[in-house]
Structure formats: C-alpha cells, structure tokens
Amino acid sequence: MAIDMTPWPGVDVEKYRAAGYWQGETFAHFLTSRARAHGDRVALVDDRTRLTYAELDAQTDRLTHGLRELGLGADDRVLVQLPNRVEFLLLWFALMKIGAIPVHAQPGHRRSEMVHLAQHSDAVAYVVPDLHAGFDHRELAAAVQSVSPGLKHVIVVGDPGAGTGFTPFSGLADPTPAPGPAITSRALGGDAALLLLSGGTTGLPKLIPRTHDDYRYNAVAAGEVCGLTAESVYLAALPVAFNYTMNCPGVLGALTVGGRVVLASNPDPGYCFDLIEREGVTIAAINPQLAPVWLDEAMATDADLSSLRVLQVGSARLADGTAREMVARFDCVIQQVFGMAEGLLCLTRLDDPPEIITTTQGRPISSADEVRVAGPDDREVPEGEEGELLVRGPYTLRGYYHADEHNVKSFTHDGFYRSGDRVRRRPTGHLVVVGRSKDQINRGGEKIPATEVEGHLLAHAAVRSVALLPAPDADLGERSVAFIVVDGASAPDRRELAAFLEQRGVAAYKAPDEVRVLDVMPLTPVGKMDKKALAARIRAEQGESGPSA
Ligand code: AMP
C-alpha cells in the first residue's frame, strides 16, 4: 500500500496522462532501462569512484538484497543524510527498487531537525556517513535513535564504530546476489517516490511527497529546456539532497538521457573548475552566494572551461548586476533558476536575450504549469504588478505530508500552492522575484524558518521575546537578524545564542548572524509582534526600499 498523500483531482490526472507528462514509469526500473541503452557509458563519478550505467544498475541490485535482509521494504521511510558521493545514489536507486521512500535530509541538519524528520516521517532507518566536514554523524544518529523508537536501523557509509550496533553500508552490497529479483517495488507512477523537506515558514518543517510521475516529468521537462543529451555532463556542485541539484534538471535529468553526473564534494571553484576540465562538464549549477567567487576564479584560472555550455544560478535571488557580470565574463549561457521543492521550476531559456537572463528568474518549464500572480483576494493582479505567486500543475504538490491543518492555509480552495514568493510577471511569462511574504530567511540559498528558530531562542533564560528577520547581505544575499528583548540586565550575544542553539541540536546555519537588543518589541494594534516595523527599520538603515536587484 502506497503512503497516503493528497492526490491530484481525477480530471487533472487524466489530463496529465493524456498529454504524456505522466508516463507511469517509476524510478524502480529507471536504471535497468538506462543500463540497457547506455550500459558501457559512465553514469556517475565522484572523488574516488567511476561507475558505468551497467555497474550502477548491478551495484544497486546487490544493495537491494542487503536492504531487504535488514527488513526494509515497500513504503518504509529511510532518512538519507549523505554528502555528494556515489553511495547517495546507490542507496537512492536501491531504495526505489525495493519500493522504499528516501527522505532527503540536508547535510547540515542536526539533532533537532533529524529527530523531527525521523518522527514526522515514521522513518525506520537512517543512513549517515561516519565523519563529514569534521562532524561525527554516528553520534548524531545515536542521539536521534535514542528518542525515536521507530528508527530501527542506522546504516553508516564508512566505519560504523565499535559497539554501536550500526550497520556498515559496505556490508549490504553482497557481491553474490541472493536468489530472487532485485526489483520488488510494486509502486505505480502516481505513488509517492520520495519525501523532500520544505524550507518551512511556520512551525516545524513540512514534508513534500513527490510522486514517480511528477518527479520524472520535472526532470524530463527541465532537461529539455537545458538541451540535455547523452553527451551532457552535469556537475553537482551543491548537495545532491537539494531538489535543485537532484532534479532541476540535475542528477536525474542527466541520467534520464544517458548523460554523466559528476559529484563534487564541495563547491569550491578551484576544485570544481578542475573537474569541469577533467570530465568535460557541460552544465553546472551554483547559487548566488557562489557566483562572485566563481566569477573571480574564472578570471584567474588556468583550467579549460570551454566544455561548459550552461551555468545555472538559483535557489536565491541573483542580483541583476552580478547576473550581468556573469553573462559578460563566462563563455557559456547563464541560466537563472527559480524553483521550490514543492514543485514549480522556472528557468530562463538558453536563447533568451541577455536582458531577460539578467533581470528575470525564468519562466515555468511546462506549458501545463498554471501560474497566478495574486492579490490578497487570490485574484490575478493586472499584468506586471506585484503579487503572490500561486501555482498548480503536473509536478507541484497538492498537499504536504500529514499536515491537514497547514494544508488548508498553504493551498487555495482550487488547489493552487501558495508559494509565499512575491513576483511580477513580464509579458513573456518570465517572473521577477521581488520579495517574499513568508516568514523565512533565504541565507545564501539555505532557508531558515523564522518561527522555528524563534521558538528555540525563546527557550533561552534571558530572552523574553524575539523576532528573526532577514537583512540584506553582500555575501549571503540575506543574513538573519535576531531582535531580542531580554529578561534581566545582561543580553546574550551572537556567540552565546549560537552555542545555545548548537546545544539544542539546531543546524548551524540557523544561528542568527546578528543580535540586536530592544527595550520593547514593537507590537501591532492587536498586540502581535510587528515584524513589518522591524523590517522597515532594517530597510531604513540600508537606505533602500526593496529587495536586492
Ligand atoms: P527550496 O524549496 O528550498 O528550494 O526553496 C524554495 C524557495 O527558495 C522559493 O520559494 C523562493 O522563496 C526561494 N528561491 C528559489 N530560487 C530563487 C530565485 N532564483 N530567486 C529568488 N528566490 C528563490
């Protein structure tokens, strides 16, 4: 039985199937069919390993036996918190083959986020590296498991550690496959294939069910816009756990057409440029925070970047000036990417004129994406005016996982997802992101749900009230500012609050970049915290009145 999720209405299902967007192909059979067509071609490369399609398929087959022996099977949720290594995709496709459901965690998530994810998804297994970026994930896994009774297995890529009882990933890939088929998934195209994490606004982060049909279509449509072919080589410079890197068109887009995926262990441009030269990378994806660093390195490097056809920049607002500089300095097409794990993906087109590429965040990849730029009454505002972006379509969710109350607020009565992004639409259909109505900070592409962090900060003995807001930042795009009113004489500083959050197991990127102490919190006439007044204060200090452009 598939996990329950809010379905698309029957008429839409018929429509999307008839149009060929949804083809009923699941990820369970994805590799086997690709291996048949492209067996000897290299599919996946990381710092230590190169795998052809045939090898990738065979290795995931072997892994399925180990996973099944552990007791994993259809619809079991498995937390995946792995860095950019081939094991991420070996595991991912093996889970697809047995019908289990990966839950994508971010590499930086810590106890607080992981416990929530484990409990909310009812996960039965958690897959971690031993050590990554100086952090011992086994300790984290032990802490999460100790309070999550449903989490039966911790699987470790690398050394599981003595006496932990954790399962070594390497031990799951039995070199002599047990009898029986590798692919046991009975999933249908319309069933949930994976759970992604939402950036979150209120309360704790929500889970986004993505179906085989909708996620496949997302990859295919994005790949078409980017002109991907079997000759394409995609560089994953950002974590593959991100929807952006996985599917826009990303890893799955490249593998769909028999291309090659190169997994970079970090986005440092010196290292990535060597990979571009060595592997003949044709398309890479970065965020606006990396754009200036990549620009500088591109001016200085000896690496041959001539294979690069498309450089994508997305996940946060790219300043128009930086976009212009990139267009001028890179000898390839710059593509703006505006998307969300919930679904909708907008891309500038490869043949869009520079003015569009440098001043817009692209247009939807599918002609079936229905975009409404709406006023407070949910009605379309006049063309060119600012409004909230509402969307529905063949790869945008109709409801978060097990979040009935939240879903009432997050969707219109006719199924449009309220993105919380403020946009303007150009006559060409391109969208310009001008701001955000959701209570979230986009810190260099990493989303910080304000209320979640405020809740943690309020637990500090000296904090009486707190409001977390974004402020423009030259490097990050936005940094987080905590306005606090304190109890008593001494106010905690940034370092103390960061240490406090770390103790509570909160991901480091959520710690406020700046702390400001207020005598009193500004309140609205109905006595609510007046974040608008605080935002206006930040704007006044910046001497500007809108988002960075
Ligand atoms: P996520 O689901 O983590 O990918 O976050 C999606 C959100 O990131 C969107 O709803 C936007 O708020 C923001 N975002 C993504 N791409 C862009 C972009 N190119 N410009 C501005 N905001 C963006």
Coordinates of C-alpha atoms and ligand atoms in Angstrom, one line a residue:
M1 CA 0.0 0.0 0.0
A2 CA 1.4 3.4 -1.0
I3 CA 1.9 6.1 1.6
D4 CA -1.1 8.4 1.8
M5 CA -0.8 11.8 0.2
T6 CA -3.2 14.5 -1.2
P7 CA -4.0 13.3 -4.7
W8 CA -4.4 15.4 -7.8
P9 CA -8.1 15.5 -8.8
G10 CA -9.1 12.9 -11.3
V11 CA -9.6 15.3 -14.2
D12 CA -6.0 16.5 -13.8
V13 CA -4.7 13.0 -13.6
E14 CA -6.4 12.2 -16.9
K15 CA -5.1 15.4 -18.5
Y16 CA -1.5 15.0 -17.4
R17 CA -1.5 11.3 -18.6
A18 CA -3.2 12.1 -21.9
A19 CA -0.6 14.9 -22.5
G20 CA 2.2 12.4 -21.9
Y21 CA 3.6 14.3 -18.9
W22 CA 2.9 11.3 -16.6
Q23 CA 4.1 8.1 -18.2
G24 CA 3.7 5.6 -15.4
E25 CA 7.4 4.9 -15.3
T26 CA 8.7 4.5 -11.8
F27 CA 12.3 5.0 -10.6
A28 CA 12.3 1.3 -9.7
H29 CA 13.0 0.4 -13.3
F30 CA 14.8 3.6 -14.2
L31 CA 18.4 2.3 -14.0
T32 CA 17.7 -1.0 -15.6
S33 CA 16.2 0.6 -18.7
R34 CA 19.1 3.1 -18.8
A35 CA 21.7 0.4 -18.4
R36 CA 20.1 -1.4 -21.4
A37 CA 20.5 1.6 -23.6
H38 CA 23.8 3.1 -22.2
G39 CA 25.4 0.2 -20.3
D40 CA 29.1 1.0 -21.0
R41 CA 28.8 4.7 -20.7
V42 CA 30.0 6.4 -17.5
A43 CA 27.0 7.4 -15.4
L44 CA 28.5 8.6 -12.2
V45 CA 31.8 10.0 -11.0
D46 CA 32.9 11.1 -7.6
D47 CA 36.3 11.7 -6.0
R48 CA 37.0 8.0 -5.6
T49 CA 34.8 6.1 -8.0
R50 CA 33.6 5.9 -11.6
L51 CA 30.6 3.8 -12.4
T52 CA 29.0 2.9 -15.8
Y53 CA 25.3 2.6 -16.1
A54 CA 25.7 -1.2 -16.1
E55 CA 27.8 -1.0 -12.9
L56 CA 25.4 1.4 -11.2
D57 CA 22.5 -0.9 -12.0
A58 CA 24.3 -4.0 -10.9
Q59 CA 25.5 -2.5 -7.7
T60 CA 22.1 -1.2 -6.7
D61 CA 20.7 -4.6 -7.5
R62 CA 23.1 -6.1 -5.0
L63 CA 22.3 -3.5 -2.4
T64 CA 18.6 -4.3 -2.6
H65 CA 19.3 -7.8 -1.2
G66 CA 21.2 -6.3 1.8
L67 CA 18.4 -3.8 2.4
R68 CA 15.8 -6.5 2.3
E69 CA 17.8 -8.7 4.6
L70 CA 17.7 -5.9 7.1
G71 CA 14.0 -6.0 6.8
L72 CA 13.4 -2.9 4.7
G73 CA 10.7 -3.0 2.1
A74 CA 7.9 -1.2 0.4
D75 CA 6.9 2.2 1.7
D76 CA 9.5 2.2 4.5
R77 CA 10.8 5.7 5.0
V78 CA 14.6 6.0 5.1
L79 CA 16.4 9.2 6.2
V80 CA 19.2 9.9 3.8
Q81 CA 21.8 12.3 5.1
L82 CA 24.8 11.7 2.9
P83 CA 27.2 14.0 1.1
N84 CA 28.0 14.1 -2.6
R85 CA 29.3 10.5 -3.0
V86 CA 28.2 7.7 -5.3
E87 CA 26.8 6.0 -2.2
F88 CA 24.0 8.6 -2.1
L89 CA 22.7 7.4 -5.5
L90 CA 23.5 3.8 -5.0
L91 CA 21.3 3.9 -1.9
W92 CA 18.6 6.1 -3.6
F93 CA 18.1 3.8 -6.5
A94 CA 18.3 0.7 -4.4
L95 CA 15.5 2.1 -2.2
M96 CA 13.5 2.8 -5.4
K97 CA 14.0 -0.8 -6.5
I98 CA 12.5 -2.2 -3.2
G99 CA 9.8 0.5 -3.1
A100 CA 11.1 2.2 0.0
I101 CA 11.0 6.0 0.3
P102 CA 14.0 8.2 0.8
V103 CA 13.6 11.3 3.0
H104 CA 16.1 13.9 1.9
A105 CA 17.8 15.5 4.9
Q106 CA 20.4 18.3 4.4
P107 CA 24.0 17.7 5.3
G108 CA 23.9 20.5 7.9
H109 CA 20.9 19.2 9.8
R110 CA 21.4 18.3 13.4
R111 CA 19.6 16.6 16.3
S112 CA 16.6 19.0 16.3
E113 CA 15.9 18.7 12.6
M114 CA 16.7 15.0 12.4
V115 CA 14.5 14.0 15.3
H116 CA 11.6 15.9 13.8
L117 CA 12.2 14.3 10.4
A118 CA 12.5 10.8 11.9
Q119 CA 9.3 11.1 13.9
H120 CA 7.3 13.0 11.4
S121 CA 8.1 10.6 8.6
D122 CA 8.0 7.5 10.9
A123 CA 11.4 6.5 9.4
V124 CA 12.7 3.0 10.1
A125 CA 16.3 3.6 9.0
Y126 CA 18.8 6.5 8.9
V127 CA 21.8 6.5 6.6
V128 CA 24.8 8.6 7.5
P129 CA 28.5 9.0 6.7
D130 CA 30.9 8.2 9.6
L131 CA 32.5 11.6 9.6
H132 CA 31.8 14.5 7.3
A133 CA 33.2 18.0 7.4
G134 CA 34.7 17.3 10.8
F135 CA 31.4 16.2 12.2
D136 CA 30.7 12.7 13.6
H137 CA 27.4 11.7 12.2
R138 CA 27.4 8.4 14.2
E139 CA 27.0 10.4 17.4
L140 CA 24.1 12.4 15.8
A141 CA 22.5 9.2 14.6
A142 CA 22.8 7.6 18.1
A143 CA 21.2 10.7 19.7
V144 CA 18.3 10.7 17.1
Q145 CA 17.8 6.9 17.5
S146 CA 17.6 7.1 21.3
V147 CA 14.5 9.2 21.1
S148 CA 12.9 7.7 18.0
P149 CA 11.7 4.2 18.8
G150 CA 10.6 3.6 15.3
L151 CA 14.1 4.1 13.9
K152 CA 15.3 0.5 13.9
H153 CA 18.5 0.8 11.8
V154 CA 21.4 3.2 11.4
I155 CA 23.4 2.5 8.3
V156 CA 26.9 4.0 8.1
V157 CA 28.9 4.8 5.0
G158 CA 32.4 4.2 6.3
D159 CA 33.3 3.0 9.8
P160 CA 30.2 2.2 11.9
G161 CA 32.2 2.5 15.0
A162 CA 32.9 -0.2 17.7
G163 CA 29.9 -1.3 19.7
T164 CA 27.4 1.0 18.1
G165 CA 25.3 -1.8 16.6
F166 CA 25.1 0.2 13.4
T167 CA 25.1 -1.5 10.0
P168 CA 28.1 -0.8 7.7
F169 CA 26.8 0.3 4.2
S170 CA 29.6 -1.7 2.6
G171 CA 28.3 -4.9 4.2
L172 CA 24.9 -4.5 2.5
A173 CA 26.3 -4.9 -1.0
D174 CA 26.5 -8.6 -1.1
P175 CA 28.8 -9.5 -4.0
T176 CA 26.9 -12.7 -4.7
P177 CA 23.3 -11.8 -5.1
A178 CA 20.9 -13.9 -3.3
P179 CA 18.4 -15.7 -5.5
G180 CA 15.3 -13.7 -6.3
P181 CA 14.6 -10.5 -8.2
A182 CA 16.3 -7.2 -7.3
I183 CA 13.3 -5.1 -8.2
T184 CA 10.4 -5.9 -5.8
S185 CA 8.7 -2.5 -5.9
R186 CA 5.1 -2.6 -6.8
A187 CA 4.9 1.2 -6.9
L188 CA 2.8 2.9 -9.5
G189 CA 3.6 6.1 -11.3
G190 CA 1.2 8.1 -9.1
D191 CA 2.6 6.8 -5.8
A192 CA 5.0 8.9 -3.7
A193 CA 8.6 8.1 -4.6
L194 CA 10.4 10.4 -2.1
L195 CA 9.9 13.0 0.6
L196 CA 11.6 16.3 0.3
L197 CA 11.9 18.9 3.1
S198 CA 10.1 22.2 2.7
G199 CA 12.0 25.4 3.5
G200 CA 9.3 26.0 6.1
T201 CA 7.6 29.1 7.4
T202 CA 5.6 28.4 10.5
G203 CA 6.1 25.6 13.0
L204 CA 8.3 22.7 12.1
P205 CA 9.4 21.9 8.5
K206 CA 6.9 20.1 6.4
L207 CA 7.5 17.1 4.2
I208 CA 6.8 17.2 0.5
P209 CA 5.7 14.0 -1.2
R210 CA 6.9 13.8 -4.8
T211 CA 5.5 11.0 -7.0
H212 CA 7.4 9.0 -9.6
D213 CA 5.3 10.5 -12.3
D214 CA 5.7 14.1 -11.2
Y215 CA 9.4 13.9 -10.3
R216 CA 10.2 12.1 -13.6
Y217 CA 8.3 14.7 -15.6
N218 CA 10.1 17.5 -13.7
A219 CA 13.5 16.1 -14.7
V220 CA 12.5 15.4 -18.3
A221 CA 10.9 18.9 -18.8
A222 CA 13.9 20.7 -17.2
G223 CA 16.3 18.5 -19.2
E224 CA 14.6 19.5 -22.5
V225 CA 14.8 23.2 -21.6
C226 CA 18.5 22.8 -20.9
G227 CA 19.1 20.8 -24.1
L228 CA 20.4 17.8 -22.3
T229 CA 21.6 14.8 -24.3
A230 CA 23.6 11.6 -23.8
E231 CA 26.7 13.8 -24.3
S232 CA 25.8 16.1 -21.4
V233 CA 27.9 16.0 -18.3
Y234 CA 26.3 17.6 -15.2
L235 CA 28.4 18.8 -12.3
A236 CA 26.7 18.6 -8.9
A237 CA 28.5 21.3 -7.0
L238 CA 25.8 21.7 -4.3
P239 CA 24.5 18.9 -2.2
V240 CA 22.5 16.3 -4.2
A241 CA 20.0 16.2 -1.4
F242 CA 18.7 19.5 -2.7
N243 CA 15.9 19.3 -5.2
Y244 CA 17.7 21.9 -7.2
T245 CA 20.7 19.6 -7.6
M246 CA 18.8 16.4 -7.9
N247 CA 16.1 17.3 -10.4
C248 CA 16.3 20.8 -12.0
P249 CA 17.4 19.1 -14.3
G250 CA 20.3 18.0 -12.1
V251 CA 21.3 14.4 -11.5
L252 CA 18.1 12.8 -12.6
G253 CA 17.8 15.0 -15.6
A254 CA 21.2 13.9 -16.8
L255 CA 20.8 10.2 -16.0
T256 CA 17.4 10.3 -17.8
V257 CA 19.1 10.9 -21.2
G258 CA 22.1 8.8 -20.6
G259 CA 24.4 11.6 -19.6
R260 CA 27.1 11.7 -17.0
V261 CA 26.9 13.0 -13.4
V262 CA 30.0 14.3 -11.7
L263 CA 29.6 14.7 -7.9
A264 CA 31.8 17.4 -6.5
S265 CA 32.5 17.0 -2.7
N266 CA 32.4 20.8 -2.3
P267 CA 31.6 23.9 -4.5
D268 CA 35.0 25.5 -4.3
P269 CA 35.6 26.9 -7.8
G270 CA 39.3 25.9 -7.9
Y271 CA 38.4 22.2 -7.4
C272 CA 35.2 22.4 -9.5
F273 CA 37.0 24.0 -12.4
D274 CA 39.5 21.1 -12.4
L275 CA 36.5 18.8 -12.5
I276 CA 35.0 20.7 -15.4
E277 CA 38.2 20.4 -17.4
R278 CA 38.8 16.7 -16.5
E279 CA 35.3 15.5 -17.1
G280 CA 34.3 17.8 -19.9
V281 CA 31.4 19.2 -17.8
T282 CA 28.7 20.8 -20.0
I283 CA 26.3 22.1 -17.3
A284 CA 26.8 23.1 -13.7
A285 CA 24.6 24.6 -11.0
I286 CA 25.5 27.0 -8.3
N287 CA 23.8 29.6 -6.1
P288 CA 24.1 33.4 -6.0
Q289 CA 26.4 33.2 -3.0
L290 CA 28.9 31.3 -5.0
A291 CA 28.5 33.4 -8.1
P292 CA 31.1 36.1 -7.2
V293 CA 33.7 33.5 -6.1
W294 CA 33.2 31.5 -9.3
L295 CA 33.5 34.8 -11.3
D296 CA 36.8 35.7 -9.6
E297 CA 38.2 32.3 -10.1
A298 CA 37.1 32.2 -13.7
M299 CA 39.2 35.3 -14.3
A300 CA 42.3 33.8 -12.7
T301 CA 42.1 30.1 -13.6
D302 CA 44.2 28.1 -16.0
A303 CA 41.6 25.4 -16.2
D304 CA 40.0 24.9 -19.6
L305 CA 36.3 25.7 -19.1
S306 CA 35.4 25.5 -22.8
S307 CA 33.2 22.4 -22.4
L308 CA 30.8 24.3 -20.2
R309 CA 27.6 25.3 -22.2
V310 CA 25.3 26.2 -19.3
L311 CA 25.9 27.6 -15.9
Q312 CA 22.8 27.7 -13.7
V313 CA 22.3 30.1 -10.8
G314 CA 19.4 29.7 -8.5
S315 CA 17.8 29.0 -5.1
A316 CA 18.0 32.6 -4.0
R317 CA 17.7 36.0 -5.8
L318 CA 20.6 36.7 -8.1
A319 CA 21.3 40.4 -8.1
D320 CA 20.9 41.8 -11.6
G321 CA 24.4 43.4 -11.5
T322 CA 26.0 40.0 -10.7
A323 CA 23.9 38.4 -13.4
R324 CA 25.2 41.0 -16.0
E325 CA 28.8 40.4 -14.9
M326 CA 28.4 36.6 -15.2
V327 CA 26.9 37.0 -18.7
A328 CA 29.8 39.2 -19.7
R329 CA 32.6 37.1 -18.2
F330 CA 31.5 33.5 -18.7
D331 CA 31.9 32.0 -22.1
C332 CA 28.7 30.0 -21.7
V333 CA 25.0 30.6 -21.3
I334 CA 24.0 31.8 -17.8
Q335 CA 20.6 30.4 -16.7
Q336 CA 18.6 31.7 -13.8
V337 CA 16.8 29.1 -11.8
F338 CA 13.8 29.8 -9.6
G339 CA 12.2 26.8 -8.1
M340 CA 10.9 25.1 -5.0
A341 CA 11.0 21.6 -3.6
E342 CA 7.2 21.8 -3.6
G343 CA 7.3 21.7 -7.4
L344 CA 7.3 24.7 -9.8
L345 CA 10.5 25.3 -11.6
C346 CA 11.2 28.4 -13.7
L347 CA 14.2 28.7 -15.9
T348 CA 15.5 31.3 -18.3
R349 CA 15.8 29.8 -21.8
L350 CA 19.1 29.2 -23.4
D351 CA 18.2 31.5 -26.2
D352 CA 16.6 34.3 -24.1
P353 CA 18.2 37.7 -24.7
P354 CA 20.7 38.9 -22.1
E355 CA 18.2 41.4 -20.8
I356 CA 15.8 38.6 -19.8
I357 CA 18.6 36.4 -18.5
T358 CA 19.9 39.2 -16.3
T359 CA 16.7 40.6 -14.9
T360 CA 14.3 37.7 -14.6
Q361 CA 14.2 34.4 -12.7
G362 CA 12.9 32.5 -15.7
R363 CA 9.6 31.1 -16.7
P364 CA 7.9 27.8 -15.9
I365 CA 9.3 24.8 -17.6
S366 CA 5.9 23.3 -18.5
S367 CA 3.1 24.8 -20.5
A368 CA 0.9 23.0 -18.1
D369 CA 2.1 25.0 -15.1
E370 CA -0.7 27.3 -14.1
V371 CA 0.8 30.4 -12.5
R372 CA -1.3 33.1 -10.8
V373 CA 0.1 36.3 -9.6
A374 CA -2.4 37.2 -7.0
G375 CA -3.6 39.9 -4.7
P376 CA -4.9 39.3 -1.1
D377 CA -8.2 38.1 -2.5
D378 CA -6.3 35.3 -4.5
R379 CA -7.4 37.0 -7.7
E380 CA -4.9 37.7 -10.5
V381 CA -3.4 41.2 -10.3
P382 CA -3.0 43.3 -13.5
E383 CA -0.2 42.2 -15.7
G384 CA 3.2 43.5 -14.5
E385 CA 2.0 44.2 -10.9
E386 CA 3.4 42.6 -7.9
G387 CA 1.5 39.8 -6.2
E388 CA 1.9 36.4 -4.5
L389 CA 2.9 33.5 -6.8
L390 CA 0.2 30.8 -6.7
V391 CA 0.8 27.7 -8.7
R392 CA -0.6 24.3 -9.6
G393 CA 0.5 21.9 -12.3
P394 CA 1.7 18.4 -13.2
Y395 CA 4.7 18.4 -10.7
T396 CA 3.5 20.8 -7.9
L397 CA 2.2 19.1 -4.8
R398 CA -1.4 19.3 -3.7
G399 CA -0.7 18.8 0.0
Y400 CA 2.1 18.4 2.5
Y401 CA 2.6 15.0 4.1
H402 CA 0.3 14.5 7.1
A403 CA -0.3 18.3 7.6
D404 CA -4.0 18.7 7.2
E405 CA -4.3 21.9 9.2
H406 CA -1.3 23.5 7.5
N407 CA -2.6 22.4 4.0
V408 CA -5.8 24.4 4.5
K409 CA -3.6 27.6 4.7
S410 CA -1.0 26.6 2.1
F411 CA -3.4 25.9 -0.8
T412 CA -6.3 27.8 -2.4
H413 CA -9.7 26.1 -2.5
D414 CA -8.9 25.2 -6.1
G415 CA -5.6 23.5 -5.4
F416 CA -3.0 26.3 -6.1
Y417 CA 0.0 26.2 -3.8
R418 CA 0.7 29.5 -2.1
S419 CA 4.4 29.9 -2.6
G420 CA 4.9 32.9 -0.3
D421 CA 7.0 34.4 -3.0
R422 CA 6.2 37.9 -4.3
V423 CA 6.7 38.2 -8.0
R424 CA 5.9 40.3 -11.1
R425 CA 5.2 38.7 -14.4
R426 CA 6.6 40.0 -17.7
P427 CA 4.5 39.8 -20.9
T428 CA 6.8 36.9 -22.0
G429 CA 5.7 34.9 -18.9
H430 CA 9.1 35.4 -17.2
L431 CA 8.8 36.0 -13.5
V432 CA 10.8 38.5 -11.5
V433 CA 11.1 37.7 -7.8
V434 CA 10.7 40.9 -5.8
G435 CA 10.3 39.6 -2.3
R436 CA 8.6 37.2 0.0
S437 CA 5.6 37.2 2.2
K438 CA 6.5 34.0 4.1
D439 CA 8.3 34.2 7.4
Q440 CA 11.6 32.8 6.2
I441 CA 15.2 33.9 5.6
N442 CA 17.0 32.8 2.5
R443 CA 20.6 32.7 3.7
G444 CA 22.7 32.1 0.6
G445 CA 20.1 29.5 -0.6
E446 CA 19.6 27.9 2.8
K447 CA 16.1 28.5 4.1
I448 CA 15.6 29.5 7.7
P449 CA 12.1 29.2 9.0
A450 CA 11.8 32.2 11.3
T451 CA 9.3 30.8 13.8
E452 CA 11.2 27.6 14.3
V453 CA 14.3 29.5 15.3
E454 CA 12.4 32.0 17.4
G455 CA 10.9 29.1 19.3
H456 CA 14.4 27.8 20.2
L457 CA 15.7 31.2 21.1
L458 CA 12.7 31.8 23.4
A459 CA 13.9 28.9 25.5
H460 CA 17.0 30.8 26.5
A461 CA 16.6 32.1 30.0
A462 CA 17.5 35.7 29.2
V463 CA 15.3 36.0 26.1
R464 CA 11.8 37.4 26.8
S465 CA 10.7 37.9 23.2
V466 CA 12.4 37.5 19.9
A467 CA 11.8 38.2 16.2
L468 CA 14.1 36.8 13.5
L469 CA 14.2 38.8 10.2
P470 CA 16.3 38.9 7.0
A471 CA 18.7 41.8 6.3
P472 CA 20.4 42.4 3.0
D473 CA 24.0 41.0 3.0
A474 CA 26.6 41.4 0.4
D475 CA 27.9 37.9 0.6
L476 CA 24.9 35.8 1.6
G477 CA 22.1 37.8 -0.1
E478 CA 20.4 37.8 3.2
R479 CA 21.6 37.3 6.8
S480 CA 19.5 36.7 9.8
V481 CA 19.0 39.3 12.5
A482 CA 17.5 38.4 15.9
F483 CA 15.8 41.3 17.6
I484 CA 15.5 40.3 21.3
V485 CA 14.0 41.8 24.4
V486 CA 15.9 40.4 27.4
D487 CA 14.9 39.5 31.0
G488 CA 17.5 40.9 33.3
A489 CA 20.5 43.1 32.8
S490 CA 22.8 41.1 30.5
A491 CA 21.9 40.2 27.0
P492 CA 23.3 37.2 25.3
D493 CA 25.4 38.0 22.2
R494 CA 25.5 36.2 18.9
R495 CA 28.1 33.7 20.0
E496 CA 26.2 32.8 23.1
L497 CA 23.0 32.3 21.2
A498 CA 24.8 30.2 18.5
A499 CA 26.2 28.0 21.2
F500 CA 22.8 27.7 22.8
L501 CA 21.2 26.7 19.5
E502 CA 24.0 24.2 18.9
Q503 CA 23.3 22.6 22.3
R504 CA 19.7 22.3 21.4
G505 CA 20.8 20.4 18.2
V506 CA 19.9 23.0 15.7
A507 CA 21.7 23.3 12.4
A508 CA 24.5 25.9 12.5
Y509 CA 23.2 27.9 9.5
K510 CA 20.0 28.8 11.6
A511 CA 22.0 30.7 14.2
P512 CA 21.4 34.4 14.0
D513 CA 24.2 36.3 12.1
E514 CA 23.4 39.4 14.2
V515 CA 21.7 40.1 17.5
R516 CA 20.1 43.4 18.4
V517 CA 18.7 44.2 21.8
L518 CA 15.4 46.1 22.0
D519 CA 13.9 47.8 25.0
V520 CA 10.5 46.8 23.9
M521 CA 9.2 44.7 21.0
P522 CA 7.1 46.7 18.6
L523 CA 3.5 45.5 18.5
T524 CA 0.7 45.8 16.1
P525 CA -2.6 47.3 17.3
V526 CA -3.9 43.8 18.1
G527 CA -0.8 43.1 20.2
K528 CA 1.1 40.8 17.8
M529 CA 4.8 41.2 17.2
D530 CA 5.2 43.8 14.5
K531 CA 7.7 42.3 12.1
K532 CA 6.8 44.8 9.4
A533 CA 8.0 47.7 11.7
L534 CA 11.3 45.8 12.3
A535 CA 11.7 45.1 8.5
A536 CA 11.1 48.8 7.9
R537 CA 13.8 49.7 10.4
I538 CA 16.3 47.4 8.6
R539 CA 15.3 48.9 5.2
A540 CA 15.7 52.4 6.5
E541 CA 19.2 51.6 7.8
Q542 CA 20.2 50.1 4.4
G543 CA 18.9 53.3 2.7
E544 CA 16.9 51.2 0.3
S545 CA 13.3 50.3 -0.2
G546 CA 13.2 46.9 -1.9
P547 CA 14.9 43.6 -2.4
S548 CA 18.4 43.4 -3.8
A549 CA 18.4 43.7 -7.6
Ligands
AMP1 P1 13.6 25.3 -1.7 O1 12.3 24.6 -1.6 O2 14.5 25.1 -0.5 O3 14.2 25.1 -3.0 O4 13.2 26.9 -1.6 C1 12.3 27.4 -2.5 C2 12.3 28.9 -2.3 O5 13.5 29.5 -2.5 C3 11.3 29.6 -3.2 O6 10.0 29.6 -2.8 C4 11.9 31.0 -3.1 O7 11.5 31.7 -1.9 C5 13.4 30.8 -3.0 N1 14.1 30.8 -4.3 C6 14.5 29.8 -5.1 N2 15.1 30.2 -6.2 C7 15.0 31.6 -6.2 C8 15.5 32.6 -7.1 N3 16.1 32.4 -8.2 N4 15.2 33.9 -6.7 C9 14.6 34.2 -5.5 N5 14.2 33.3 -4.6 C10 14.4 32.0 -5.0

